[in-house]
PDB file of C-alpha atoms in Angstrom:
ATOM      1  CA  MET Z   1      -1.247  22.702  17.888  1.00 42.00           C
ATOM      2  CA  PRO Z   2      -4.386  21.549  19.724  1.00 42.00           C
ATOM      3  CA  GLN Z   3      -3.288  19.518  22.710  1.00 47.00           C
ATOM      4  CA  ALA Z   4      -4.802  16.131  23.638  1.00 56.00           C
ATOM      5  CA  ARG Z   5      -7.939  16.623  21.516  1.00 80.00           C
ATOM      6  CA  GLY Z   6      -7.520  13.098  20.221  1.00 96.00           C
ATOM      7  CA  HIS Z   7      -5.089  10.241  19.918  1.00 98.00           C
ATOM      8  CA  ALA Z   8      -2.437   9.755  17.271  1.00 98.00           C
ATOM      9  CA  LEU Z   9      -2.155   6.271  15.746  1.00 98.00           C
ATOM     10  CA  VAL Z  10       1.422   5.618  14.635  1.00 98.00           C
ATOM     11  CA  THR Z  11       2.191   2.553  12.518  1.00 98.00           C
ATOM     12  CA  GLY Z  12       5.718   1.162  12.502  1.00 98.00           C
ATOM     13  CA  ALA Z  13       6.257   2.786  15.884  1.00 98.00           C
ATOM     14  CA  SER Z  14       8.776   0.242  17.157  1.00 97.00           C
ATOM     15  CA  SER Z  15      11.857   1.849  15.577  1.00 96.00           C
ATOM     16  CA  GLY Z  16      13.338   4.640  13.492  1.00 96.00           C
ATOM     17  CA  ILE Z  17      11.187   7.540  12.316  1.00 97.00           C
ATOM     18  CA  GLY Z  18       8.072   5.919  13.789  1.00 98.00           C
ATOM     19  CA  THR Z  19       9.560   5.927  17.286  1.00 98.00           C
ATOM     20  CA  ALA Z  20      10.734   9.510  16.805  1.00 98.00           C
ATOM     21  CA  ILE Z  21       7.250  10.601  15.733  1.00 98.00           C
ATOM     22  CA  ALA Z  22       5.697   8.903  18.761  1.00 98.00           C
ATOM     23  CA  ARG Z  23       8.172  10.624  21.075  1.00 98.00           C
ATOM     24  CA  GLU Z  24       7.523  14.003  19.497  1.00 98.00           C
ATOM     25  CA  TYR Z  25       3.759  13.663  19.795  1.00 98.00           C
ATOM     26  CA  ALA Z  26       4.148  12.592  23.427  1.00 98.00           C
ATOM     27  CA  ARG Z  27       6.372  15.617  24.052  1.00 97.00           C
ATOM     28  CA  ARG Z  28       3.539  17.781  22.738  1.00 97.00           C
ATOM     29  CA  GLY Z  29       1.032  16.139  25.042  1.00 96.00           C
ATOM     30  CA  VAL Z  30      -0.740  14.069  22.385  1.00 97.00           C
ATOM     31  CA  PRO Z  31      -1.963  10.617  23.547  1.00 97.00           C
ATOM     32  CA  LEU Z  32      -0.945   7.667  21.403  1.00 98.00           C
ATOM     33  CA  VAL Z  33      -1.937   4.354  19.908  1.00 98.00           C
ATOM     34  CA  LEU Z  34       1.215   2.512  18.859  1.00 98.00           C
ATOM     35  CA  THR Z  35       1.331  -0.376  16.423  1.00 98.00           C
ATOM     36  CA  ALA Z  36       4.036  -2.527  14.846  1.00 98.00           C
ATOM     37  CA  ARG Z  37       4.985  -6.209  14.641  1.00 97.00           C
ATOM     38  CA  ARG Z  38       7.355  -6.215  17.616  1.00 96.00           C
ATOM     39  CA  GLU Z  39       5.205  -6.035  20.728  1.00 97.00           C
ATOM     40  CA  ASP Z  40       8.188  -6.010  23.087  1.00 97.00           C
ATOM     41  CA  ARG Z  41       9.551  -2.868  21.443  1.00 97.00           C
ATOM     42  CA  LEU Z  42       6.126  -1.211  21.594  1.00 98.00           C
ATOM     43  CA  GLN Z  43       5.709  -2.031  25.268  1.00 98.00           C
ATOM     44  CA  ALA Z  44       9.133  -0.596  26.055  1.00 97.00           C
ATOM     45  CA  LEU Z  45       8.260   2.611  24.194  1.00 98.00           C
ATOM     46  CA  ALA Z  46       4.879   2.799  25.909  1.00 97.00           C
ATOM     47  CA  GLU Z  47       6.570   2.543  29.302  1.00 97.00           C
ATOM     48  CA  GLU Z  48       8.985   5.293  28.288  1.00 96.00           C
ATOM     49  CA  LEU Z  49       6.212   7.646  27.170  1.00 96.00           C
ATOM     50  CA  GLY Z  50       3.360   6.616  29.420  1.00 87.00           C
ATOM     51  CA  GLY Z  51       4.356   8.856  32.293  1.00 88.00           C
ATOM     52  CA  GLY Z  52       3.257  11.917  30.364  1.00 87.00           C
ATOM     53  CA  VAL Z  53       0.445  10.816  28.043  1.00 95.00           C
ATOM     54  CA  ASP Z  54      -2.071   8.015  27.575  1.00 96.00           C
ATOM     55  CA  VAL Z  55      -0.484   5.248  25.453  1.00 97.00           C
ATOM     56  CA  HIS Z  56      -2.128   2.135  24.000  1.00 98.00           C
ATOM     57  CA  VAL Z  57      -0.249  -0.722  22.328  1.00 98.00           C
ATOM     58  CA  VAL Z  58      -1.935  -2.685  19.517  1.00 98.00           C
ATOM     59  CA  PRO Z  59       0.498  -5.110  17.811  1.00 98.00           C
ATOM     60  CA  ALA Z  60      -0.170  -5.821  14.134  1.00 98.00           C
ATOM     61  CA  ASP Z  61       1.684  -7.215  11.143  1.00 98.00           C
ATOM     62  CA  LEU Z  62       0.549  -5.108   8.200  1.00 98.00           C
ATOM     63  CA  ALA Z  63       1.949  -7.659   5.742  1.00 98.00           C
ATOM     64  CA  ASP Z  64      -1.148  -9.696   6.611  1.00 98.00           C
ATOM     65  CA  PRO Z  65      -4.009  -8.566   4.324  1.00 98.00           C
ATOM     66  CA  ALA Z  66      -6.416  -8.995   7.233  1.00 98.00           C
ATOM     67  CA  ALA Z  67      -4.402  -6.680   9.519  1.00 98.00           C
ATOM     68  CA  PRO Z  68      -5.771  -3.253   8.491  1.00 98.00           C
ATOM     69  CA  ARG Z  69      -9.366  -4.255   9.143  1.00 98.00           C
ATOM     70  CA  SER Z  70      -8.438  -5.909  12.435  1.00 98.00           C
ATOM     71  CA  LEU Z  71      -6.308  -2.967  13.533  1.00 98.00           C
ATOM     72  CA  ALA Z  72      -9.057  -0.448  12.741  1.00 98.00           C
ATOM     73  CA  ALA Z  73     -11.544  -2.525  14.731  1.00 98.00           C
ATOM     74  CA  LYS Z  74      -9.204  -2.737  17.724  1.00 98.00           C
ATOM     75  CA  VAL Z  75      -8.601   1.009  17.657  1.00 98.00           C
ATOM     76  CA  GLU Z  76     -12.348   1.605  17.598  1.00 97.00           C
ATOM     77  CA  ALA Z  77     -12.790  -0.846  20.477  1.00 98.00           C
ATOM     78  CA  LEU Z  78     -10.387   1.197  22.601  1.00 97.00           C
ATOM     79  CA  GLY Z  79     -13.055   3.880  22.686  1.00 96.00           C
ATOM     80  CA  VAL Z  80     -10.566   6.740  22.343  1.00 97.00           C
ATOM     81  CA  PRO Z  81     -11.026   9.685  19.969  1.00 97.00           C
ATOM     82  CA  LEU Z  82      -8.696   9.517  16.970  1.00 98.00           C
ATOM     83  CA  ARG Z  83      -7.314  12.758  15.558  1.00 98.00           C
ATOM     84  CA  VAL Z  84      -4.093  11.708  13.807  1.00 98.00           C
ATOM     85  CA  LEU Z  85      -3.125   8.804  11.560  1.00 98.00           C
ATOM     86  CA  VAL Z  86       0.578   8.342  10.862  1.00 98.00           C
ATOM     87  CA  ASN Z  87       1.236   5.829   8.080  1.00 98.00           C
ATOM     88  CA  ASN Z  88       4.884   5.146   8.771  1.00 98.00           C
ATOM     89  CA  ALA Z  89       5.298   1.354   8.663  1.00 98.00           C
ATOM     90  CA  GLY Z  90       7.647   0.322   5.888  1.00 97.00           C
ATOM     91  CA  TYR Z  91      10.905  -1.248   4.856  1.00 96.00           C
ATOM     92  CA  GLY Z  92      13.032  -1.938   1.785  1.00 94.00           C
ATOM     93  CA  VAL Z  93      13.727  -5.119  -0.160  1.00 95.00           C
ATOM     94  CA  PRO Z  94      17.427  -5.032  -1.156  1.00 91.00           C
ATOM     95  CA  GLY Z  95      18.609  -5.991  -4.607  1.00 92.00           C
ATOM     96  CA  ARG Z  96      17.249  -6.014  -8.105  1.00 94.00           C
ATOM     97  CA  TYR Z  97      13.708  -7.111  -8.905  1.00 96.00           C
ATOM     98  CA  LEU Z  98      14.442 -10.746  -9.775  1.00 97.00           C
ATOM     99  CA  ARG Z  99      16.644 -11.325  -6.756  1.00 96.00           C
ATOM    100  CA  SER Z 100      13.594 -11.840  -4.506  1.00 97.00           C
ATOM    101  CA  ASP Z 101      10.655 -14.199  -4.940  1.00 98.00           C
ATOM    102  CA  TRP Z 102       7.167 -12.885  -5.592  1.00 98.00           C
ATOM    103  CA  ALA Z 103       5.962 -13.655  -2.063  1.00 98.00           C
ATOM    104  CA  THR Z 104       8.574 -11.182  -0.772  1.00 98.00           C
ATOM    105  CA  HIS Z 105       7.429  -8.493  -3.194  1.00 98.00           C
ATOM    106  CA  ALA Z 106       3.758  -9.167  -2.478  1.00 98.00           C
ATOM    107  CA  ALA Z 107       4.292  -8.718   1.267  1.00 98.00           C
ATOM    108  CA  PHE Z 108       6.194  -5.505   0.597  1.00 98.00           C
ATOM    109  CA  LEU Z 109       3.379  -4.089  -1.556  1.00 98.00           C
ATOM    110  CA  GLN Z 110       0.816  -5.063   1.070  1.00 98.00           C
ATOM    111  CA  VAL Z 111       2.656  -3.095   3.752  1.00 98.00           C
ATOM    112  CA  MET Z 112       3.624  -0.110   1.618  1.00 98.00           C
ATOM    113  CA  VAL Z 113       0.513   0.303  -0.545  1.00 98.00           C
ATOM    114  CA  GLY Z 114      -2.320  -2.012   0.449  1.00 98.00           C
ATOM    115  CA  ALA Z 115      -2.227  -1.444   4.203  1.00 98.00           C
ATOM    116  CA  VAL Z 116      -1.725   2.315   3.835  1.00 98.00           C
ATOM    117  CA  SER Z 117      -4.714   2.562   1.514  1.00 98.00           C
ATOM    118  CA  GLU Z 118      -7.065   0.358   3.515  1.00 98.00           C
ATOM    119  CA  LEU Z 119      -6.171   1.645   6.972  1.00 98.00           C
ATOM    120  CA  THR Z 120      -6.649   5.219   5.784  1.00 98.00           C
ATOM    121  CA  TRP Z 121     -10.002   4.310   4.211  1.00 98.00           C
ATOM    122  CA  ARG Z 122     -11.200   2.652   7.403  1.00 98.00           C
ATOM    123  CA  LEU Z 123     -10.107   5.450   9.734  1.00 98.00           C
ATOM    124  CA  LEU Z 124     -10.856   8.456   7.537  1.00 98.00           C
ATOM    125  CA  PRO Z 125     -14.492   8.800   8.687  1.00 98.00           C
ATOM    126  CA  ALA Z 126     -13.294   9.241  12.290  1.00 97.00           C
ATOM    127  CA  LEU Z 127     -10.668  11.780  11.216  1.00 98.00           C
ATOM    128  CA  ARG Z 128     -13.280  13.754   9.293  1.00 98.00           C
ATOM    129  CA  ALA Z 129     -15.729  13.587  12.166  1.00 97.00           C
ATOM    130  CA  CYS Z 130     -13.327  15.125  14.671  1.00 94.00           C
ATOM    131  CA  GLY Z 131     -13.223  18.363  12.665  1.00 94.00           C
ATOM    132  CA  ASP Z 132      -9.458  18.802  12.473  1.00 96.00           C
ATOM    133  CA  GLY Z 133      -8.056  15.389  11.625  1.00 98.00           C
ATOM    134  CA  ARG Z 134      -4.512  14.887  10.453  1.00 98.00           C
ATOM    135  CA  ILE Z 135      -2.902  12.273   8.159  1.00 98.00           C
ATOM    136  CA  LEU Z 136       0.892  12.107   8.089  1.00 98.00           C
ATOM    137  CA  ASN Z 137       2.205   9.730   5.430  1.00 98.00           C
ATOM    138  CA  VAL Z 138       5.911   8.959   5.703  1.00 98.00           C
ATOM    139  CA  ALA Z 139       7.037   8.760   2.085  1.00 98.00           C
ATOM    140  CA  SER Z 140      10.636   9.322   0.975  1.00 97.00           C
ATOM    141  CA  PHE Z 141      12.869  11.598  -1.039  1.00 94.00           C
ATOM    142  CA  ALA Z 142      12.956   8.630  -3.423  1.00 93.00           C
ATOM    143  CA  ALA Z 143       9.423   9.643  -4.462  1.00 95.00           C
ATOM    144  CA  LEU Z 144      10.730  12.937  -5.836  1.00 93.00           C
ATOM    145  CA  VAL Z 145      13.637  11.848  -8.059  1.00 89.00           C
ATOM    146  CA  PRO Z 146      14.153   9.233 -10.778  1.00 84.00           C
ATOM    147  CA  SER Z 147      14.231   5.725  -9.335  1.00 81.00           C
ATOM    148  CA  ALA Z 148      17.576   4.072  -8.726  1.00 80.00           C
ATOM    149  CA  ASP Z 149      18.844   0.627  -9.650  1.00 82.00           C
ATOM    150  CA  GLY Z 150      17.633  -1.714  -6.915  1.00 87.00           C
ATOM    151  CA  GLN Z 151      14.594   0.450  -6.049  1.00 87.00           C
ATOM    152  CA  THR Z 152      12.204  -1.279  -8.453  1.00 94.00           C
ATOM    153  CA  LEU Z 153       9.274  -1.254  -6.031  1.00 97.00           C
ATOM    154  CA  TYR Z 154      10.464   0.992  -3.186  1.00 96.00           C
ATOM    155  CA  ALA Z 155      10.519   4.291  -5.063  1.00 94.00           C
ATOM    156  CA  PRO Z 156       7.215   3.623  -6.905  1.00 96.00           C
ATOM    157  CA  ALA Z 157       5.549   2.713  -3.596  1.00 98.00           C
ATOM    158  CA  LYS Z 158       6.723   5.962  -2.053  1.00 98.00           C
ATOM    159  CA  ALA Z 159       5.612   7.897  -5.151  1.00 97.00           C
ATOM    160  CA  PHE Z 160       2.178   6.336  -4.718  1.00 98.00           C
ATOM    161  CA  MET Z 161       2.118   7.547  -1.131  1.00 98.00           C
ATOM    162  CA  LEU Z 162       2.928  11.085  -2.257  1.00 98.00           C
ATOM    163  CA  ARG Z 163       0.150  11.193  -4.888  1.00 98.00           C
ATOM    164  CA  PHE Z 164      -2.253   9.477  -2.494  1.00 98.00           C
ATOM    165  CA  THR Z 165      -1.558  12.205   0.061  1.00 98.00           C
ATOM    166  CA  GLU Z 166      -2.163  14.988  -2.444  1.00 98.00           C
ATOM    167  CA  SER Z 167      -5.590  13.596  -3.302  1.00 98.00           C
ATOM    168  CA  LEU Z 168      -6.473  13.062   0.358  1.00 98.00           C
ATOM    169  CA  ALA Z 169      -5.565  16.669   1.127  1.00 98.00           C
ATOM    170  CA  LEU Z 170      -7.831  17.984  -1.625  1.00 98.00           C
ATOM    171  CA  GLU Z 171     -10.750  15.642  -0.930  1.00 98.00           C
ATOM    172  CA  ASN Z 172     -10.868  16.208   2.814  1.00 98.00           C
ATOM    173  CA  ALA Z 173     -10.111  19.895   3.208  1.00 98.00           C
ATOM    174  CA  ASP Z 174     -13.857  20.514   3.555  1.00 97.00           C
ATOM    175  CA  ALA Z 175     -13.807  18.559   6.824  1.00 98.00           C
ATOM    176  CA  GLY Z 176     -10.742  20.324   8.199  1.00 98.00           C
ATOM    177  CA  VAL Z 177      -8.479  17.318   7.559  1.00 98.00           C
ATOM    178  CA  HIS Z 178      -4.851  18.043   6.663  1.00 98.00           C
ATOM    179  CA  ALA Z 179      -2.789  15.403   4.841  1.00 98.00           C
ATOM    180  CA  THR Z 180       0.990  15.635   4.518  1.00 98.00           C
ATOM    181  CA  ALA Z 181       3.592  13.534   2.724  1.00 98.00           C
ATOM    182  CA  LEU Z 182       6.865  13.551   4.655  1.00 98.00           C
ATOM    183  CA  CYS Z 183       9.734  12.917   2.227  1.00 98.00           C
ATOM    184  CA  PRO Z 184      13.013  12.513   4.118  1.00 97.00           C
ATOM    185  CA  GLY Z 185      16.301  11.468   2.603  1.00 94.00           C
ATOM    186  CA  PHE Z 186      18.731   9.107   4.321  1.00 93.00           C
ATOM    187  CA  THR Z 187      17.826   9.050   8.001  1.00 93.00           C
ATOM    188  CA  ARG Z 188      19.738   7.471  10.867  1.00 86.00           C
ATOM    189  CA  SER Z 189      17.656   4.461  11.899  1.00 69.00           C
ATOM    190  CA  GLU Z 190      17.556   0.659  11.718  1.00 61.00           C
ATOM    191  CA  PHE Z 191      16.280   0.773   8.124  1.00 54.00           C
ATOM    192  CA  HIS Z 192      19.623  -0.031   6.520  1.00 46.00           C
ATOM    193  CA  ASP Z 193      20.415  -2.721   9.080  1.00 51.00           C
ATOM    194  CA  VAL Z 194      17.211  -4.530   8.124  1.00 53.00           C
ATOM    195  CA  THR Z 195      18.032  -4.336   4.410  1.00 46.00           C
ATOM    196  CA  GLY Z 196      21.648  -5.373   4.965  1.00 49.00           C
ATOM    197  CA  THR Z 197      23.051  -2.224   3.384  1.00 49.00           C
ATOM    198  CA  ARG Z 198      24.550  -0.520   6.454  1.00 45.00           C
ATOM    199  CA  ALA Z 199      28.178  -0.972   5.335  1.00 55.00           C
ATOM    200  CA  MET Z 200      27.497   0.479   1.907  1.00 53.00           C
ATOM    201  CA  MET Z 201      25.408   3.361   3.224  1.00 52.00           C
ATOM    202  CA  SER Z 202      28.225   4.339   5.577  1.00 62.00           C
ATOM    203  CA  ARG Z 203      30.095   5.535   2.498  1.00 66.00           C
ATOM    204  CA  LEU Z 204      27.693   8.435   2.122  1.00 70.00           C
ATOM    205  CA  PRO Z 205      28.938  11.872   3.230  1.00 71.00           C
ATOM    206  CA  LYS Z 206      27.680  13.060   6.619  1.00 79.00           C
ATOM    207  CA  TRP Z 207      25.711  15.947   5.134  1.00 72.00           C
ATOM    208  CA  MET Z 208      23.330  13.460   3.488  1.00 81.00           C
ATOM    209  CA  TRP Z 209      22.221  11.990   6.824  1.00 91.00           C
ATOM    210  CA  LEU Z 210      19.221  13.304   8.737  1.00 96.00           C
ATOM    211  CA  ASP Z 211      18.341  12.846  12.388  1.00 96.00           C
ATOM    212  CA  ALA Z 212      15.075  10.969  13.005  1.00 96.00           C
ATOM    213  CA  ALA Z 213      13.953  13.441  15.681  1.00 97.00           C
ATOM    214  CA  ASP Z 214      14.405  16.363  13.272  1.00 97.00           C
ATOM    215  CA  VAL Z 215      12.463  14.491  10.584  1.00 98.00           C
ATOM    216  CA  ALA Z 216       9.625  13.796  13.038  1.00 98.00           C
ATOM    217  CA  ARG Z 217       9.356  17.439  14.069  1.00 98.00           C
ATOM    218  CA  ALA Z 218       9.346  18.587  10.450  1.00 98.00           C
ATOM    219  CA  GLY Z 219       6.540  16.179   9.571  1.00 98.00           C
ATOM    220  CA  ILE Z 220       4.335  17.018  12.546  1.00 98.00           C
ATOM    221  CA  ASP Z 221       4.807  20.763  12.105  1.00 98.00           C
ATOM    222  CA  ALA Z 222       3.951  20.461   8.406  1.00 98.00           C
ATOM    223  CA  VAL Z 223       0.751  18.474   8.896  1.00 98.00           C
ATOM    224  CA  GLU Z 224      -0.456  20.899  11.556  1.00 98.00           C
ATOM    225  CA  ARG Z 225      -0.066  23.888   9.273  1.00 97.00           C
ATOM    226  CA  GLY Z 226      -1.601  22.113   6.280  1.00 98.00           C
ATOM    227  CA  GLN Z 227       1.538  21.716   4.173  1.00 98.00           C
ATOM    228  CA  VAL Z 228       0.944  18.861   1.738  1.00 98.00           C
ATOM    229  CA  LEU Z 229       4.621  18.059   1.052  1.00 98.00           C
ATOM    230  CA  VAL Z 230       7.615  18.507   3.329  1.00 98.00           C
ATOM    231  CA  VAL Z 231      11.253  17.698   2.532  1.00 97.00           C
ATOM    232  CA  PRO Z 232      13.393  17.896   5.691  1.00 96.00           C
ATOM    233  CA  GLY Z 233      16.922  19.235   5.383  1.00 92.00           C
ATOM    234  CA  ALA Z 234      18.238  22.124   3.307  1.00 91.00           C
ATOM    235  CA  ALA Z 235      20.534  19.794   1.339  1.00 90.00           C
ATOM    236  CA  TYR Z 236      17.611  17.657   0.196  1.00 91.00           C
ATOM    237  CA  ARG Z 237      15.530  20.670  -0.744  1.00 91.00           C
ATOM    238  CA  LEU Z 238      18.440  21.811  -2.907  1.00 90.00           C
ATOM    239  CA  LEU Z 239      18.758  18.342  -4.450  1.00 87.00           C
ATOM    240  CA  ARG Z 240      15.053  18.328  -5.240  1.00 86.00           C
ATOM    241  CA  PHE Z 241      15.355  21.718  -6.939  1.00 87.00           C
ATOM    242  CA  ALA Z 242      18.308  20.490  -8.982  1.00 83.00           C
ATOM    243  CA  SER Z 243      16.587  17.261 -10.023  1.00 77.00           C
ATOM    244  CA  LYS Z 244      13.575  19.227 -11.279  1.00 80.00           C
ATOM    245  CA  HIS Z 245      15.668  21.551 -13.414  1.00 74.00           C
ATOM    246  CA  LEU Z 246      18.417  19.280 -14.751  1.00 71.00           C
ATOM    247  CA  PRO Z 247      17.861  17.123 -17.864  1.00 72.00           C
ATOM    248  CA  ASP Z 248      16.353  13.716 -17.068  1.00 66.00           C
ATOM    249  CA  ARG Z 249      19.165  11.881 -18.863  1.00 63.00           C
ATOM    250  CA  PHE Z 250      21.765  13.567 -16.674  1.00 59.00           C
ATOM    251  CA  VAL Z 251      19.897  12.735 -13.463  1.00 57.00           C
ATOM    252  CA  LEU Z 252      19.407   9.108 -14.537  1.00 59.00           C
ATOM    253  CA  ARG Z 253      23.116   8.717 -15.300  1.00 61.00           C
ATOM    254  CA  ARG Z 254      23.961  10.052 -11.856  1.00 59.00           C
ATOM    255  CA  MET Z 255      21.473   7.667 -10.260  1.00 55.00           C
ATOM    256  CA  ALA Z 256      23.000   4.722 -12.125  1.00 57.00           C
ATOM    257  CA  ARG Z 257      26.498   5.685 -11.006  1.00 60.00           C
ATOM    258  CA  ASN Z 258      25.499   6.155  -7.378  1.00 57.00           C
ATOM    259  CA  SER Z 259      23.521   2.904  -7.301  1.00 55.00           C
ATOM    260  CA  ALA Z 260      26.628   0.930  -8.146  1.00 53.00           C
ATOM    261  CA  ARG Z 261      28.532   2.599  -5.315  1.00 53.00           C
ATOM    262  CA  ILE Z 262      26.130   2.448  -2.390  1.00 49.00           C
ATOM    263  CA  ARG Z 263      23.503  -0.217  -3.005  1.00 52.00           C
ATOM    264  CA  SER Z 264      23.377  -3.974  -3.043  1.00 49.00           C
ATOM    265  CA  ILE Z 265      21.850  -4.538  -6.506  1.00 47.00           C
ATOM    266  CA  ASP Z 266      22.902  -8.079  -7.409  1.00 53.00           C
TER     267      ASP Z 266
END
């Protein structure tokens, strides 16, 4: 891949897949702009990576509707060329739809849909102008299968990200921009600690767990070669194949059964 031709902006870089993506870009010599809510985490990561590449830290809370505009302005003010946008920031709201108040759901939708859409819109001209821009949207395997009990907004939000990516890839190919939806399954990170489902998720067999570093490499490799969709892990590729060819009623019954076993859905 072209080395150090422009910076990569990674949202949600303070933990999990976002941190792994930042580390992988740094390993490849790509300078970074890191953003997330937790400035202390970002600074620690910047210190870790800053010995090899240029790293800028721009804290932002994407649940704030004003954040995408402010973040885009701050990135522009840095005066660095932008080549890559990684829309990774995200989280899950545990439980069934009525368990949480609307303010909780509204903040979730702002981060997962609103901020992704607006930040991409604001930064897309710069990505097109550089001649070989890249957009890596971290979706989920949940976007590819019927939604589970307790995923009332999570799976639809990730499905939006997948379809959004497909359109971006088609619309911007003329400018040399590649857009990729990264759809990992269960990945070892802090995600399930935040949602309070770590104990339940530990019941899953080991073969269902992915390593964040492997997921990051798969996503970056895919966006560089122009692959619109990437599903890391042979097991998940097999599951996707099965879900596409089995009757919907069968898949939905399996989802209902598994939801009761591994998710907090009260």
